[in-house]
Short mmCIF file of N, CA, C and O in Angstrom, two decimals:
data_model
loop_
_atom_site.label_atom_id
_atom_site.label_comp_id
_atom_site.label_asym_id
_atom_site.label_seq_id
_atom_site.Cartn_x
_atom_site.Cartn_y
_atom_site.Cartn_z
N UNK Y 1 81.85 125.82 110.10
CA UNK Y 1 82.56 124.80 109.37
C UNK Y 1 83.90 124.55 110.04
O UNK Y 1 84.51 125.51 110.53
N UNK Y 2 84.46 123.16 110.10
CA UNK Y 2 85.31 122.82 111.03
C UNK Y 2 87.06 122.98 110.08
O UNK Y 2 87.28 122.77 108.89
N UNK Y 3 87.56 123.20 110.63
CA UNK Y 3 89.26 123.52 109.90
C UNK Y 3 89.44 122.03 109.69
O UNK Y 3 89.17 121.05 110.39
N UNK Y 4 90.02 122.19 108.40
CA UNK Y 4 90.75 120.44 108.43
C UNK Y 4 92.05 120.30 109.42
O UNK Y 4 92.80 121.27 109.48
N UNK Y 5 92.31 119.27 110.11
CA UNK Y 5 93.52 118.85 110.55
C UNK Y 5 94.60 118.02 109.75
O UNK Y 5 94.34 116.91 109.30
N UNK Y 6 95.62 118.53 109.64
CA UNK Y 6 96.54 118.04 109.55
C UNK Y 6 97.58 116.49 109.59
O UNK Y 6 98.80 116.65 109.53
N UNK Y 7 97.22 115.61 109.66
CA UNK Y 7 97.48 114.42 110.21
C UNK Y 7 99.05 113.41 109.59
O UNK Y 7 99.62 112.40 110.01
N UNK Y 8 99.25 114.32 108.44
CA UNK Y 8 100.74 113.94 108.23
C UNK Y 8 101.79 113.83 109.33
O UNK Y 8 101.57 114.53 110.32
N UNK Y 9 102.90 113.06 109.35
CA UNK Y 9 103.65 113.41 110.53
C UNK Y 9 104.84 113.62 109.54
O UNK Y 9 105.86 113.52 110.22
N UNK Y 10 105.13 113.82 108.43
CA UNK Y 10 106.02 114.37 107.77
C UNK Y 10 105.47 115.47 106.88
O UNK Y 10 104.28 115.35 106.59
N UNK Y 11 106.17 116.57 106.37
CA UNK Y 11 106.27 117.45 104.93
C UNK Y 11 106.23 116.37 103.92
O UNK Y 11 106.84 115.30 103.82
N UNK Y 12 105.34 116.95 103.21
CA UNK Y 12 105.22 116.66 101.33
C UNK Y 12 105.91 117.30 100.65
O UNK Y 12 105.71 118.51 100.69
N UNK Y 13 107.34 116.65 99.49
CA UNK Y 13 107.81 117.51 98.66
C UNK Y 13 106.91 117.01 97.59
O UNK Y 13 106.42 115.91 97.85
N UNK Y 14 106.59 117.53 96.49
CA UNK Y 14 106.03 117.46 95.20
C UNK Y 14 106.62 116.86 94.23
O UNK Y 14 106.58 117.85 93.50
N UNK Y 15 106.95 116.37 93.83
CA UNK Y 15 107.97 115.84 92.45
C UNK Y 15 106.74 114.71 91.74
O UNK Y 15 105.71 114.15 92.11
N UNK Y 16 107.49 114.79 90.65
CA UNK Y 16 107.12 114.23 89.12
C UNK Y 16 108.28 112.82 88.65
O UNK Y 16 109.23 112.97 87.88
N UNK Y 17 107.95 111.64 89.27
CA UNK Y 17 109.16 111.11 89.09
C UNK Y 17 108.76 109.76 88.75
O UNK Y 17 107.65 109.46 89.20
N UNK Y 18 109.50 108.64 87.92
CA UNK Y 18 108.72 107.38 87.65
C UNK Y 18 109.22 106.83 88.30
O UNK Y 18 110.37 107.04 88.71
N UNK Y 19 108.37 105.77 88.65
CA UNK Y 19 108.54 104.61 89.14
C UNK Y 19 107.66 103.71 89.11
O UNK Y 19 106.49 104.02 88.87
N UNK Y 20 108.18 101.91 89.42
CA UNK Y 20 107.34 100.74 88.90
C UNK Y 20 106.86 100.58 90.27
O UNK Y 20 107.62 100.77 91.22
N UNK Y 21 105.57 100.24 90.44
CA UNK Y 21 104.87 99.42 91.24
C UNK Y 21 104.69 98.17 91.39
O UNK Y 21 103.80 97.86 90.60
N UNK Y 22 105.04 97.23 91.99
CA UNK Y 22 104.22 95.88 91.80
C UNK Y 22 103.55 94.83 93.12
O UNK Y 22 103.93 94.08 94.02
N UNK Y 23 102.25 95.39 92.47
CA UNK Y 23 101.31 94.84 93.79
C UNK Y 23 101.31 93.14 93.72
O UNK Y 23 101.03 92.54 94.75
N UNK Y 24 101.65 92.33 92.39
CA UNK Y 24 101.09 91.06 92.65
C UNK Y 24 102.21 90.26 92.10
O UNK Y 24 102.20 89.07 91.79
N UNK Y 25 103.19 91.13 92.02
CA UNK Y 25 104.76 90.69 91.18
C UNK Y 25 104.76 90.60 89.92
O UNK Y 25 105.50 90.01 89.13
N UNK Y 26 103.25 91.70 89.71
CA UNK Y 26 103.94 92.30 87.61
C UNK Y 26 104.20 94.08 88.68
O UNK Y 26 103.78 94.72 89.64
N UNK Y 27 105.16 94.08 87.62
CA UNK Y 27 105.60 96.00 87.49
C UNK Y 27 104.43 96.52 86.40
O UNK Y 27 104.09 96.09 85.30
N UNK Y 28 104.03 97.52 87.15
CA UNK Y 28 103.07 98.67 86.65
C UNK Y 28 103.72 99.91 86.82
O UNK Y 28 103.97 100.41 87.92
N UNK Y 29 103.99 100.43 85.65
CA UNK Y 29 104.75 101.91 85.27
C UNK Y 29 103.90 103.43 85.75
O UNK Y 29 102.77 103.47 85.28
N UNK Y 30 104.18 104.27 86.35
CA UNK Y 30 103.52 104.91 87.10
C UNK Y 30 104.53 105.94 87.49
O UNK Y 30 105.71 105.82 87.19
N UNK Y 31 103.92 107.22 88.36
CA UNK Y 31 105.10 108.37 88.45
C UNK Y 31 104.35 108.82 90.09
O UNK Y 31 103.19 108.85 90.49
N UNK Y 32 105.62 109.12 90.69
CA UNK Y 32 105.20 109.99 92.09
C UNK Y 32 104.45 111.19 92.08
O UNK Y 32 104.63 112.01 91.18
N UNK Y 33 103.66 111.37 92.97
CA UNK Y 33 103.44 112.65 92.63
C UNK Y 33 103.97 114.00 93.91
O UNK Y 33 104.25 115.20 93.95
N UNK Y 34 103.87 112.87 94.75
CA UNK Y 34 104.91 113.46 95.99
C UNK Y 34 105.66 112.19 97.48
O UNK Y 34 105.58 110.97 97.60
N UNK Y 35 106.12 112.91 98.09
CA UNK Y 35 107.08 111.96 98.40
C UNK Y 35 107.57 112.67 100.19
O UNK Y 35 107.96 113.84 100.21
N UNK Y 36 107.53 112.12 101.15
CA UNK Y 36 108.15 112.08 102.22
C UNK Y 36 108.95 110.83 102.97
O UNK Y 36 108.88 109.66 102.59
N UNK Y 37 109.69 111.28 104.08
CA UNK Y 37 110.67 110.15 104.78
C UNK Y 37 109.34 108.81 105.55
O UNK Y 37 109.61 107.81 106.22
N UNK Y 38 108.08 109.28 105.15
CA UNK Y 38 106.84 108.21 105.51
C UNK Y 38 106.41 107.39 104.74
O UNK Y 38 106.05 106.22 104.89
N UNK Y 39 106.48 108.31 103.58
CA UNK Y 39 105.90 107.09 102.21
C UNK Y 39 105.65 108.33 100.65
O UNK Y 39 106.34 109.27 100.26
N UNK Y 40 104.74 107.92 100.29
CA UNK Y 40 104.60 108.35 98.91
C UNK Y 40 103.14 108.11 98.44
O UNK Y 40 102.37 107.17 98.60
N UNK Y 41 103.03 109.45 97.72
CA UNK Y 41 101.54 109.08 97.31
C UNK Y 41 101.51 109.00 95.58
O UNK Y 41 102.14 109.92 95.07
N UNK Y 42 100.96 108.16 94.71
CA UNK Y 42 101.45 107.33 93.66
C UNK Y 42 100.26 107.41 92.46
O UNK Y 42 99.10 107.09 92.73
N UNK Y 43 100.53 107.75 91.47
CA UNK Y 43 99.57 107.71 90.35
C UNK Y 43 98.75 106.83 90.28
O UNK Y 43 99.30 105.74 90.14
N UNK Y 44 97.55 106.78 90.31
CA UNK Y 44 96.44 105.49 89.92
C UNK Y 44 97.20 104.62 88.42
O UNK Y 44 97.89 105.35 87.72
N UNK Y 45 97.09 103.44 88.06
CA UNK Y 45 97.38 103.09 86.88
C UNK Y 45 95.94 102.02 86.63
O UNK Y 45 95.46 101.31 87.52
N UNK Y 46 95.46 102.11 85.29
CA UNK Y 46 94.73 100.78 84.82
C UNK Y 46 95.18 99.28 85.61
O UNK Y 46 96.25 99.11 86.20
N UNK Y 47 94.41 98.56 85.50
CA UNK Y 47 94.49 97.15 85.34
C UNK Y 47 95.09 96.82 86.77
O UNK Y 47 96.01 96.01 86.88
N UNK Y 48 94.52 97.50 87.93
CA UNK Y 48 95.10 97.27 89.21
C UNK Y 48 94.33 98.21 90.66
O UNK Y 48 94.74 99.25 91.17
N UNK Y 49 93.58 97.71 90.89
CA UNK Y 49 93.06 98.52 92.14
C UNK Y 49 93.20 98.05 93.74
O UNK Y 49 92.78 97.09 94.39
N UNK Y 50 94.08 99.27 94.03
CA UNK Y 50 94.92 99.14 95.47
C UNK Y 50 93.79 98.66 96.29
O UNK Y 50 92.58 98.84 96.21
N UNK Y 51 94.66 97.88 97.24
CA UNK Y 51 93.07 97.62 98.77
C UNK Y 51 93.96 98.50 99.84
O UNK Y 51 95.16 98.79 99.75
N UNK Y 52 93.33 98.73 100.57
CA UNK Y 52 94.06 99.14 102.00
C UNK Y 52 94.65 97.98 102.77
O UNK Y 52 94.09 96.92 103.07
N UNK Y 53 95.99 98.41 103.08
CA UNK Y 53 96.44 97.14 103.66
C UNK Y 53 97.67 96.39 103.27
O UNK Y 53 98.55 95.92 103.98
N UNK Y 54 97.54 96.38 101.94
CA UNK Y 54 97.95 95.42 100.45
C UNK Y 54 99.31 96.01 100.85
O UNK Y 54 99.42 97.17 101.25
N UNK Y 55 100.48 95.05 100.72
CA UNK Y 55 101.78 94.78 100.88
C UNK Y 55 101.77 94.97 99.27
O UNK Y 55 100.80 94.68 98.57
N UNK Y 56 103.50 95.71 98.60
CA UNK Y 56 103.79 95.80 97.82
C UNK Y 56 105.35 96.05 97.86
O UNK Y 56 105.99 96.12 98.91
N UNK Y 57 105.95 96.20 96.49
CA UNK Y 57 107.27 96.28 96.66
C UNK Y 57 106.81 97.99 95.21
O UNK Y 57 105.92 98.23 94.40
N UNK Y 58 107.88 98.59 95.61
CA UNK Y 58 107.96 100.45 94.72
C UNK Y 58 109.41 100.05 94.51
O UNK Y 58 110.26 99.60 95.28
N UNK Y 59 109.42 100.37 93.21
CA UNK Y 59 111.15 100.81 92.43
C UNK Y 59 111.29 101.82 92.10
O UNK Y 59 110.84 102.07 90.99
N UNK Y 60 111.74 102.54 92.58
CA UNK Y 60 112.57 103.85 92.16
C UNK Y 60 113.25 103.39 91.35
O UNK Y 60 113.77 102.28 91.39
N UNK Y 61 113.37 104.61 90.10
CA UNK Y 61 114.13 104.97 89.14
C UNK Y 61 115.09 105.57 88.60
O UNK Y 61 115.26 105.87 87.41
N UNK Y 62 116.24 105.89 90.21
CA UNK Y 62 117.12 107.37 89.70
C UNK Y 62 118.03 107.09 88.91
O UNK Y 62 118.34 105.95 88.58
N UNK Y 63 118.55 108.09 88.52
CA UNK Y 63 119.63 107.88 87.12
C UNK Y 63 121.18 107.17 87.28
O UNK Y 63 122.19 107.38 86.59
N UNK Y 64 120.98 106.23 88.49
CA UNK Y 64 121.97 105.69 88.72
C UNK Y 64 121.71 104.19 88.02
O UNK Y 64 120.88 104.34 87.12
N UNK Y 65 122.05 103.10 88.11
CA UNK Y 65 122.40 101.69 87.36
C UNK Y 65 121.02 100.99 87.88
O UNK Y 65 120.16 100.39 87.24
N UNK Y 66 121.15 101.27 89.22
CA UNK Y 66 119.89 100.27 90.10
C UNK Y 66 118.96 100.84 90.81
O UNK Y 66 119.18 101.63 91.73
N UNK Y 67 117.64 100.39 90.34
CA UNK Y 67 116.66 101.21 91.02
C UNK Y 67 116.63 100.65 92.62
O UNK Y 67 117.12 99.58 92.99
N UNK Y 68 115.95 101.61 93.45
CA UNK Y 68 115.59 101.30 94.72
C UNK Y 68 114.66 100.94 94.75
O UNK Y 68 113.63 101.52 94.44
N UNK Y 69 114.89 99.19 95.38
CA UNK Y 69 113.41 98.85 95.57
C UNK Y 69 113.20 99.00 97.19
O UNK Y 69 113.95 98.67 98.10
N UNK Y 70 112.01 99.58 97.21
CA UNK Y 70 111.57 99.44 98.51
C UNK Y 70 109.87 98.62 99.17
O UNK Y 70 108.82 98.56 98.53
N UNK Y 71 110.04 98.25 100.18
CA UNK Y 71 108.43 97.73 100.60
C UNK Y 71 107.73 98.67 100.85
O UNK Y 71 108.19 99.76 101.20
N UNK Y 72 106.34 98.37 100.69
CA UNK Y 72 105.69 99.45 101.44
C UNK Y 72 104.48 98.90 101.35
O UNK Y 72 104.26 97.97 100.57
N UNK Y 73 103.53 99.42 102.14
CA UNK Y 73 101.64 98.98 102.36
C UNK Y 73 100.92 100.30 102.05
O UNK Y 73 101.41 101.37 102.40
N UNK Y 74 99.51 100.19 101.27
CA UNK Y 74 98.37 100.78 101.10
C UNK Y 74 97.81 101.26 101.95
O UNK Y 74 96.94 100.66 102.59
N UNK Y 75 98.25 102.73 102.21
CA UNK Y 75 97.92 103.18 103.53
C UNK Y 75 96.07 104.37 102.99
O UNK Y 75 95.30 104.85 103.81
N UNK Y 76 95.98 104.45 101.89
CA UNK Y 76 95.00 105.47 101.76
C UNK Y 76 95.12 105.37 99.87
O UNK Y 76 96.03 105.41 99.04
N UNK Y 77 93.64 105.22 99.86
CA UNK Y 77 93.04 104.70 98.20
C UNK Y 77 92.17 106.09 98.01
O UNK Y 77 91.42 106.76 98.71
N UNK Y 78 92.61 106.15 96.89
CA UNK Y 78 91.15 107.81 96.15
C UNK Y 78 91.06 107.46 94.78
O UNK Y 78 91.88 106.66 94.32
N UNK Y 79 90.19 107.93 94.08
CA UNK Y 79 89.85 107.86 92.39
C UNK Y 79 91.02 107.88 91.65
O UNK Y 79 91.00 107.26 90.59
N UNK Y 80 92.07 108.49 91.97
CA UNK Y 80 93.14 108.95 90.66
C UNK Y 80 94.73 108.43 91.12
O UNK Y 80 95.74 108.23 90.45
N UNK Y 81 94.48 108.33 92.49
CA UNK Y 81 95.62 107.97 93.04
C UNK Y 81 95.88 107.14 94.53
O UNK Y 81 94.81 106.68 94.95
N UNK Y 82 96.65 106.93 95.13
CA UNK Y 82 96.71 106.19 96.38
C UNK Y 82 98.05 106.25 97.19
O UNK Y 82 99.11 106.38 96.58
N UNK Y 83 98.03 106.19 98.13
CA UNK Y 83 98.90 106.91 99.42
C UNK Y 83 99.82 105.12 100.04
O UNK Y 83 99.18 104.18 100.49
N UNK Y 84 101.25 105.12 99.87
CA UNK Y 84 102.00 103.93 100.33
C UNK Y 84 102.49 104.87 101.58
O UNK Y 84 102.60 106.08 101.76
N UNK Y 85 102.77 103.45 102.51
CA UNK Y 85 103.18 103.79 103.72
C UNK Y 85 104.78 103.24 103.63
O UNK Y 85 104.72 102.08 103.22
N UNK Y 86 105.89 103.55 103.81
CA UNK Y 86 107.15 103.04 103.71
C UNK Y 86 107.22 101.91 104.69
O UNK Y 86 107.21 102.01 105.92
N UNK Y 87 107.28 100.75 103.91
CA UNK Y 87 107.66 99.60 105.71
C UNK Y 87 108.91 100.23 106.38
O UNK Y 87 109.55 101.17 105.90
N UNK Y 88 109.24 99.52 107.72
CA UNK Y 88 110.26 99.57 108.54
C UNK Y 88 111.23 99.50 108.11
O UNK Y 88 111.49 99.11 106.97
N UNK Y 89 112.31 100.01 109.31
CA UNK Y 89 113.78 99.44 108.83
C UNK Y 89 114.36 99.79 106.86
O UNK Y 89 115.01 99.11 106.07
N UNK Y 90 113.67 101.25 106.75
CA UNK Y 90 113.92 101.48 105.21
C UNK Y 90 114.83 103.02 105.19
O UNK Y 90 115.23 103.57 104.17
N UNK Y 91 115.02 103.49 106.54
CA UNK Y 91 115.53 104.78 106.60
C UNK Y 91 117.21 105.27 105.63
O UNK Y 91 117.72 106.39 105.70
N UNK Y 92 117.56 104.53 105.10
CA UNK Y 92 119.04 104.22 104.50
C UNK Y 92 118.25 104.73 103.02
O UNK Y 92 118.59 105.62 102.24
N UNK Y 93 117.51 104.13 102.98
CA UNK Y 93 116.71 103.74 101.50
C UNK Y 93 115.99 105.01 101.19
O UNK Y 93 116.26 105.84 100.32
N UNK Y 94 114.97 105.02 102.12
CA UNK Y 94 114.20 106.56 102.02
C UNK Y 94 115.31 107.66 101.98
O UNK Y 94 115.04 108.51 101.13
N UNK Y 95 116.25 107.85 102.52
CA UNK Y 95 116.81 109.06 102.10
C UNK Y 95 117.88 108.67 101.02
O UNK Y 95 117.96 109.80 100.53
N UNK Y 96 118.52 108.13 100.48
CA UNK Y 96 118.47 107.49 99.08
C UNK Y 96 117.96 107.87 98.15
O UNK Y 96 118.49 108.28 97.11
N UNK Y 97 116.87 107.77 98.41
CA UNK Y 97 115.26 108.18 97.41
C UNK Y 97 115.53 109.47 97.09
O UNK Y 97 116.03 109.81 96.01
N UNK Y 98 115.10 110.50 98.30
CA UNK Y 98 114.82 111.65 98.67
C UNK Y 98 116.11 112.17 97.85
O UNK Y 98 115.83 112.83 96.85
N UNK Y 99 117.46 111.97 98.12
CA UNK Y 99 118.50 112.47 97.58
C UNK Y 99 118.51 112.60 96.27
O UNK Y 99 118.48 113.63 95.60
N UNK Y 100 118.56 111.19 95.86
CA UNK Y 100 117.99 110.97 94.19
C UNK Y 100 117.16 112.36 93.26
O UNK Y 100 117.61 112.84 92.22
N UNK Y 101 115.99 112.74 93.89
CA UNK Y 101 115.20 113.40 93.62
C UNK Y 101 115.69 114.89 93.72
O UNK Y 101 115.39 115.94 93.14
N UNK Y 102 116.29 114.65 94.37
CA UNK Y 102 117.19 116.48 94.52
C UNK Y 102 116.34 117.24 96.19
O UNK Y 102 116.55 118.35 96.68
N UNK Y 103 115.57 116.35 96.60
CA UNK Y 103 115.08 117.30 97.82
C UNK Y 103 115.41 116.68 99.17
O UNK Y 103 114.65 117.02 100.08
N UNK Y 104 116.51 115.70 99.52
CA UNK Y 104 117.31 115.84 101.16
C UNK Y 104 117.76 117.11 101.29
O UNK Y 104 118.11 117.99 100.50
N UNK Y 105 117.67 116.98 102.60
CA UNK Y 105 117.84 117.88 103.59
C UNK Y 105 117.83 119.25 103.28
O UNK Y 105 117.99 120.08 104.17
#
């Protein structure tokens, strides 16, 4: 039997954290389930099934005034949940995020 490989190019921290999704420009309420400087992999919700590919905008929720919105694409779909890829040019933002959450650096 063959070892799985690895294919992340970042660490996964774990966190439990909400945030809105919106694939078609409604917000769908939903929580992280983990999170790197690549992207985020995101609770399945009703009434919305990701494609691969699919451009979206993610709002973070931290306990500051304004959530972070960021872009991102459908990088990997499963039964319960689905994997965003962070677009470009978001590195200010992603660690933003990350800070928010209590796990930079």
């Amino acid at each position: 039997m063959e070892a799985s490989i690895e294919q992340r190019r970042h660490p996964r921290l774990n966190v439990m954290d909400a945030v809105v999704v919106t694939p078609n420009g409604h917000g769908h309420d939903t929580h992280v389930l983990d999170i790197s400087p690549g992207g985020v992999r995101v609770a399945a919700f009703p009434g919305w099934s990701p494609v691969h590919g699919a451009d979206l905008k993610i709002l973070f929720l931290p306990s500051s005034d304004m959530p972070i919105v960021m872009q991102a694409r459908v990088a990997r779909v499963a039964t319960d949940h689905f994997g965003l890829e962070f677009g470009e040019q978001q590195d200010d933002d992603v660690r933003q995020v990350l800070e928010a959450l209590g796990k930079a650096g």
